[in-house]
Short mmCIF file of N, CA and C in Angstrom, two decimals:
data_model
loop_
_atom_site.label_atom_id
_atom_site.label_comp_id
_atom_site.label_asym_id
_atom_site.label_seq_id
_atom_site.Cartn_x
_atom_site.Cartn_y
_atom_site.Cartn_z
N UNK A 1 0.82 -1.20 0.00
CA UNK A 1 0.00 0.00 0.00
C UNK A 1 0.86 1.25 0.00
N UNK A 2 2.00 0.86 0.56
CA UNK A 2 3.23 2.45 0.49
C UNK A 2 3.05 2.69 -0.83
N UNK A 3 3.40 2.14 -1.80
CA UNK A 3 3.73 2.42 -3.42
C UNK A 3 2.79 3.19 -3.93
N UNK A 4 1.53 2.56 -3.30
CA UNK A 4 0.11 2.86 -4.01
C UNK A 4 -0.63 4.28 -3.53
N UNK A 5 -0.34 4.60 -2.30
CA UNK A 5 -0.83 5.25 -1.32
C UNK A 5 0.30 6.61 -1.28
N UNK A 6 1.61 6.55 -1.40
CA UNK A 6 2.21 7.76 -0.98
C UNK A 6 3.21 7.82 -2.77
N UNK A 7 3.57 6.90 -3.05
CA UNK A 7 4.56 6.93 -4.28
C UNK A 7 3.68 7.33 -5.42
N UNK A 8 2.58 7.22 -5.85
CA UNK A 8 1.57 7.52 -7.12
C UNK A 8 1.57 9.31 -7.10
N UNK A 9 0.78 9.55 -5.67
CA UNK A 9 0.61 10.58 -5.52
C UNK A 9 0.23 10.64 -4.08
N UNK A 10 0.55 11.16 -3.19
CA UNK A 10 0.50 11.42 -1.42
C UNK A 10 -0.78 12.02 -1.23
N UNK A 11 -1.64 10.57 -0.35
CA UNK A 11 -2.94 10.98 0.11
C UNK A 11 -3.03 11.26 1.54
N UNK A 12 -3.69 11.80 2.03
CA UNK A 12 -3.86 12.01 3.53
C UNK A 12 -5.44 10.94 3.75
N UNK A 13 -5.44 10.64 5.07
CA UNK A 13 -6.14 9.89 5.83
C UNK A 13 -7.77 9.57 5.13
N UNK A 14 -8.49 11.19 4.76
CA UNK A 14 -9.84 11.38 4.08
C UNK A 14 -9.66 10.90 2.87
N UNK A 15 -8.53 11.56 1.98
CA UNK A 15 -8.48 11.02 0.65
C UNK A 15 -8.73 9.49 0.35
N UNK A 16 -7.55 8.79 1.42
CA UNK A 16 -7.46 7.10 1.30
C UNK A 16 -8.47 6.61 1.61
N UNK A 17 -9.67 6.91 2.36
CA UNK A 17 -10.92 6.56 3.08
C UNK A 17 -11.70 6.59 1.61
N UNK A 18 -12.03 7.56 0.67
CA UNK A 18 -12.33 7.84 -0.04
C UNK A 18 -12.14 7.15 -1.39
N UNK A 19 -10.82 6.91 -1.63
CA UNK A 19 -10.28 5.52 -2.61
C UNK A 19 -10.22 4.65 -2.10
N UNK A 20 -10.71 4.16 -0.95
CA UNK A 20 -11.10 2.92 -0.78
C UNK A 20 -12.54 2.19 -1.04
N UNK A 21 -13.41 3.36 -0.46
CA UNK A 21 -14.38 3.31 -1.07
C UNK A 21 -15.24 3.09 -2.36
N UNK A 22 -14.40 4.10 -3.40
CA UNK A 22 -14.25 3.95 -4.51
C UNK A 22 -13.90 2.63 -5.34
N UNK A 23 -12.59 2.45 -4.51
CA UNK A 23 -12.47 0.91 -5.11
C UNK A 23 -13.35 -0.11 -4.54
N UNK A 24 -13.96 -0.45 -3.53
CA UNK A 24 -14.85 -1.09 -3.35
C UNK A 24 -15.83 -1.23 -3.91
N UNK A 25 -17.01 0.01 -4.08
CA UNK A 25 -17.89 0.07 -4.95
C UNK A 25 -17.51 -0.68 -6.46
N UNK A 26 -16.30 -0.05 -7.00
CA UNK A 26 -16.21 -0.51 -8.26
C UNK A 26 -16.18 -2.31 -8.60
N UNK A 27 -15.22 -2.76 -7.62
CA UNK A 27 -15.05 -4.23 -7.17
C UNK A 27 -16.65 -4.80 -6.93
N UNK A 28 -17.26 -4.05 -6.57
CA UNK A 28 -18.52 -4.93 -5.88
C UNK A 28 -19.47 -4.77 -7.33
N UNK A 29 -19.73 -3.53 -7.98
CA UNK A 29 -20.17 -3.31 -8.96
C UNK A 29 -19.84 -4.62 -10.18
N UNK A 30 -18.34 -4.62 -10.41
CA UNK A 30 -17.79 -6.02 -11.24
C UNK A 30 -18.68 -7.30 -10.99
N UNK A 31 -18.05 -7.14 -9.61
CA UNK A 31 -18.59 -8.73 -9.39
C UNK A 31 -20.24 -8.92 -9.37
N UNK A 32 -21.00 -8.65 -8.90
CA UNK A 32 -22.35 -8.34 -9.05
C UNK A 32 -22.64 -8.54 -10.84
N UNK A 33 -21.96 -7.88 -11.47
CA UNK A 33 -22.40 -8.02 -13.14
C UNK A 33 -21.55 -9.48 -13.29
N UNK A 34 -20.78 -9.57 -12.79
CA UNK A 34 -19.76 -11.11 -13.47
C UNK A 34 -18.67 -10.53 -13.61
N UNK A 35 -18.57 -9.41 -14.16
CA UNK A 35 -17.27 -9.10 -14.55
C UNK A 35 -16.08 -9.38 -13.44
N UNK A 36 -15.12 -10.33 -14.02
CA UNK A 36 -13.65 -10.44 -12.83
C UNK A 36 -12.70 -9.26 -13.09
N UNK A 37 -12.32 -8.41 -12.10
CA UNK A 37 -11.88 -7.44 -11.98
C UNK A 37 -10.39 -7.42 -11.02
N UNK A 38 -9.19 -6.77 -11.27
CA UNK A 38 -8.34 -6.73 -10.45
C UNK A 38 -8.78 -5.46 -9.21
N UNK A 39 -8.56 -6.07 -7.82
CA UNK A 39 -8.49 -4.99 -6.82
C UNK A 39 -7.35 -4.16 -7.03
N UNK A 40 -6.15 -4.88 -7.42
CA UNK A 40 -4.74 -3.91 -7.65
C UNK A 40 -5.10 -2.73 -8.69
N UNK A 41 -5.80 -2.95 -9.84
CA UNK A 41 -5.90 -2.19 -10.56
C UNK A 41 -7.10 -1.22 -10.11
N UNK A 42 -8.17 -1.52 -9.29
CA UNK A 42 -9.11 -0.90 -9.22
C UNK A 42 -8.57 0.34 -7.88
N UNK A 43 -7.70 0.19 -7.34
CA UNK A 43 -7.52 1.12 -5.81
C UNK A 43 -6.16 1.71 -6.78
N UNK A 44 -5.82 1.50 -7.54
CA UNK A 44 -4.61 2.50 -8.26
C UNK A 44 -5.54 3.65 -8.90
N UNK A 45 -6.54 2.60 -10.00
CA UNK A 45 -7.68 4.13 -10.73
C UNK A 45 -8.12 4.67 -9.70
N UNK A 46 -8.72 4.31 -8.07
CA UNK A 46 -9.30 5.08 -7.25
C UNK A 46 -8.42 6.10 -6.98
N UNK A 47 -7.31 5.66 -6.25
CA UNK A 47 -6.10 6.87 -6.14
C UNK A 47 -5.61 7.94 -6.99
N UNK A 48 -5.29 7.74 -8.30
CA UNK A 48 -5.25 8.63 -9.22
C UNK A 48 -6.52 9.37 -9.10
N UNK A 49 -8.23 8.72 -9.25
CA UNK A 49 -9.02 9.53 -9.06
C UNK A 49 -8.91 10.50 -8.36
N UNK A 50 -8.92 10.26 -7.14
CA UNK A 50 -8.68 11.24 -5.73
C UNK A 50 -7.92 12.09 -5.85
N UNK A 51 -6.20 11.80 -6.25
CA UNK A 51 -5.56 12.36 -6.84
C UNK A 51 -5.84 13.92 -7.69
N UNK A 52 -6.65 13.54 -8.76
CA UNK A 52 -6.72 14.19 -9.55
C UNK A 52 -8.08 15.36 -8.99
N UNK A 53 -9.01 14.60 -8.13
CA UNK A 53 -10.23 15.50 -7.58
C UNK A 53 -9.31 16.53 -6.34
N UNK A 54 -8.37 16.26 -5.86
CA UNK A 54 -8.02 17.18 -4.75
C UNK A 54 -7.05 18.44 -5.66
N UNK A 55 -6.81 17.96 -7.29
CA UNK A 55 -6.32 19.03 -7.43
C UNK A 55 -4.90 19.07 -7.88
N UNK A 56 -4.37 17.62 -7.16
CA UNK A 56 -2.60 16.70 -7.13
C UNK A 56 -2.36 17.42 -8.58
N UNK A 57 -0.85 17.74 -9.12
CA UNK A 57 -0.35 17.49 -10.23
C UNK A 57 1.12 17.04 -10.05
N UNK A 58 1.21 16.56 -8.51
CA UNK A 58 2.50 15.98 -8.45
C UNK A 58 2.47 14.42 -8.60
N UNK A 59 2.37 14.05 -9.84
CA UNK A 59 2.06 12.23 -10.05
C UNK A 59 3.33 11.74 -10.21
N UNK A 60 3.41 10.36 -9.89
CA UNK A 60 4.52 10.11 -10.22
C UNK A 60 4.44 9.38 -11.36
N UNK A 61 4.40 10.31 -12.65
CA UNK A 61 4.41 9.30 -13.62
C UNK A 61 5.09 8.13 -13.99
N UNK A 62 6.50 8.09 -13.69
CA UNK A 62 7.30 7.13 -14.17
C UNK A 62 6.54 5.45 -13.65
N UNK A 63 6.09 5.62 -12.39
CA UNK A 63 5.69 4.83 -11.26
C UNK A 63 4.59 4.45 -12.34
N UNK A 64 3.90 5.04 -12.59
CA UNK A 64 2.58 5.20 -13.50
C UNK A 64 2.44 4.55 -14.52
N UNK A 65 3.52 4.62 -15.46
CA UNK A 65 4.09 4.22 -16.40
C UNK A 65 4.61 2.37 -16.40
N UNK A 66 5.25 2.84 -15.22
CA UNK A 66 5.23 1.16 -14.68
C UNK A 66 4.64 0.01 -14.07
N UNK A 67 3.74 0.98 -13.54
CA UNK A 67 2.18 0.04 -13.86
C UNK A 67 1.69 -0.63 -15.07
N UNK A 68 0.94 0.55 -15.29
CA UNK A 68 0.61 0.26 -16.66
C UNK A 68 1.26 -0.62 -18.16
N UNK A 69 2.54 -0.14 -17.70
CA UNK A 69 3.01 -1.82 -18.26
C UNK A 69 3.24 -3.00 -17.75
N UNK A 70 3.18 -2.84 -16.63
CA UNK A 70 3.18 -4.84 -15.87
C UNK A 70 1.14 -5.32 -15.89
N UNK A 71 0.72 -3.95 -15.94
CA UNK A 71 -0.86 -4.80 -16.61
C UNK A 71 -0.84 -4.74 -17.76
N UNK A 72 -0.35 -4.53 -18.85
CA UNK A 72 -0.49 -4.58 -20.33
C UNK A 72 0.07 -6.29 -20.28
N UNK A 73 1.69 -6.28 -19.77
CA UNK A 73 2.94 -7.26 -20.24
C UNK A 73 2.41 -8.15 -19.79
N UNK A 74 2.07 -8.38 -17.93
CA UNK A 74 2.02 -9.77 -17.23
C UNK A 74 1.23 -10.92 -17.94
N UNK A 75 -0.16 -10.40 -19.15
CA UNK A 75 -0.72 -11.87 -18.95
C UNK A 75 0.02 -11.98 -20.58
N UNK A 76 0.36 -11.26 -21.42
CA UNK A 76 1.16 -11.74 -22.86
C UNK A 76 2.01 -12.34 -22.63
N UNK A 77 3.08 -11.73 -21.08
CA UNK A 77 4.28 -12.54 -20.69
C UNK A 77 3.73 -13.95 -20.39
N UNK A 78 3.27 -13.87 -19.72
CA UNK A 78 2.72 -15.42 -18.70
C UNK A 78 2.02 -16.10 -20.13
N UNK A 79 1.22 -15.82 -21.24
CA UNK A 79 0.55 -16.93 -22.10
C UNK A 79 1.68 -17.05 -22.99
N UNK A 80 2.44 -16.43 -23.12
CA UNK A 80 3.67 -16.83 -23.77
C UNK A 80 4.60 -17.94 -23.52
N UNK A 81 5.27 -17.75 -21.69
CA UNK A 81 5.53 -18.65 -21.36
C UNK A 81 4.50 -19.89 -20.89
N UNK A 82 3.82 -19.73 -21.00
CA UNK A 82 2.88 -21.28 -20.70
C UNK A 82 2.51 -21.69 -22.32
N UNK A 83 3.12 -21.18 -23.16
CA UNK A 83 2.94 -21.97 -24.60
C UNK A 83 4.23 -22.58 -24.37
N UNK A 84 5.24 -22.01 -24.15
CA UNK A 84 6.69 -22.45 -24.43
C UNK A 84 6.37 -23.99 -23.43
N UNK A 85 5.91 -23.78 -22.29
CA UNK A 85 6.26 -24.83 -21.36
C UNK A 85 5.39 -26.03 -21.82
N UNK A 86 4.25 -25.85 -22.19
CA UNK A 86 3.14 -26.54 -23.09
C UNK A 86 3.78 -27.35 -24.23
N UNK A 87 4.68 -26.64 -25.36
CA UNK A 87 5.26 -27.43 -26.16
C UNK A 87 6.11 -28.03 -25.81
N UNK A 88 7.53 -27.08 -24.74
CA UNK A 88 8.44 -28.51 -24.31
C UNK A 88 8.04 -29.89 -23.85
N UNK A 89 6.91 -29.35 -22.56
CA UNK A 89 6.63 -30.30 -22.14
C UNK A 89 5.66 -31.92 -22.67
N UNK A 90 5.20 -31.34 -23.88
CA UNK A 90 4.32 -32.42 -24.43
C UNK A 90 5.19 -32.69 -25.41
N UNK A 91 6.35 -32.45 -26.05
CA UNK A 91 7.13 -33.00 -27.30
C UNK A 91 7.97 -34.04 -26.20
N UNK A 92 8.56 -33.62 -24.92
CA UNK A 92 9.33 -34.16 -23.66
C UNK A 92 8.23 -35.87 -23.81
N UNK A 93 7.53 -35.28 -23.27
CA UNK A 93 6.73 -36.84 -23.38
C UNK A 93 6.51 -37.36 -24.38
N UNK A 94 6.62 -37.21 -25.26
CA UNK A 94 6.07 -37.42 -26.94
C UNK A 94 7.71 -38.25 -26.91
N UNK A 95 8.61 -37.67 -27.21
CA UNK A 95 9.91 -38.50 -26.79
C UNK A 95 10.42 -39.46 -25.69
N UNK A 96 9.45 -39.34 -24.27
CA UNK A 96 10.31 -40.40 -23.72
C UNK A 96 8.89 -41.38 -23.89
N UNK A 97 7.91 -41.28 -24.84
CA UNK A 97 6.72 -42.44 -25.34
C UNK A 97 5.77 -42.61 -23.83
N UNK A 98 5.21 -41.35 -23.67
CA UNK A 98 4.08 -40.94 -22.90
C UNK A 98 2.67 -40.39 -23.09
#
């Protein structure tokens, strides 16, 4: 929560009460329709929200930036490697006659 909470952009006590909220609703909203939703991702948009309603223009973009690419990368990375491990592993058996 340090990263999320003071490194994005520095909330005080009301603000965080407030993006929590936010992310809750949104989380509960998801799930209620079906939709599966990340909490990580949903209390980062709350924070930036807040962020941006109190006025903040001290973001830390870079931080921001690096988000936003470990949710773009993580699941291309991860179905990538679970193809790789998928083919070793079934040619592996295919060779030792499994």
């Amino acid at each position: 929560m340090y990263t999320i909470g003071t490194r994005i952009v520095a909330l005080e006590s009301f603000a965080s009460v407030i993006a929590l909220l936010a992310q809750s609703l949104t989380v509960s909203v998801h799930a209620f329709t079906g939709v599966p939703v990340s909490v990580s991702q949903a209390i980062v948009g709350a924070v930036l929200g807040v962020g941006l309603a109190r006025g903040s223009r001290n973001f830390d973009e870079r931080l921001i930036k690096r988000i936003l690419f470990g949710w773009v990368s993580t699941p291309v990375i991860s179905g990538l490697i679970s193809v790789t491990l998928y083919i070793a592993f079934t040619s592996l058996a295919a060779l030792l006659g499994k």
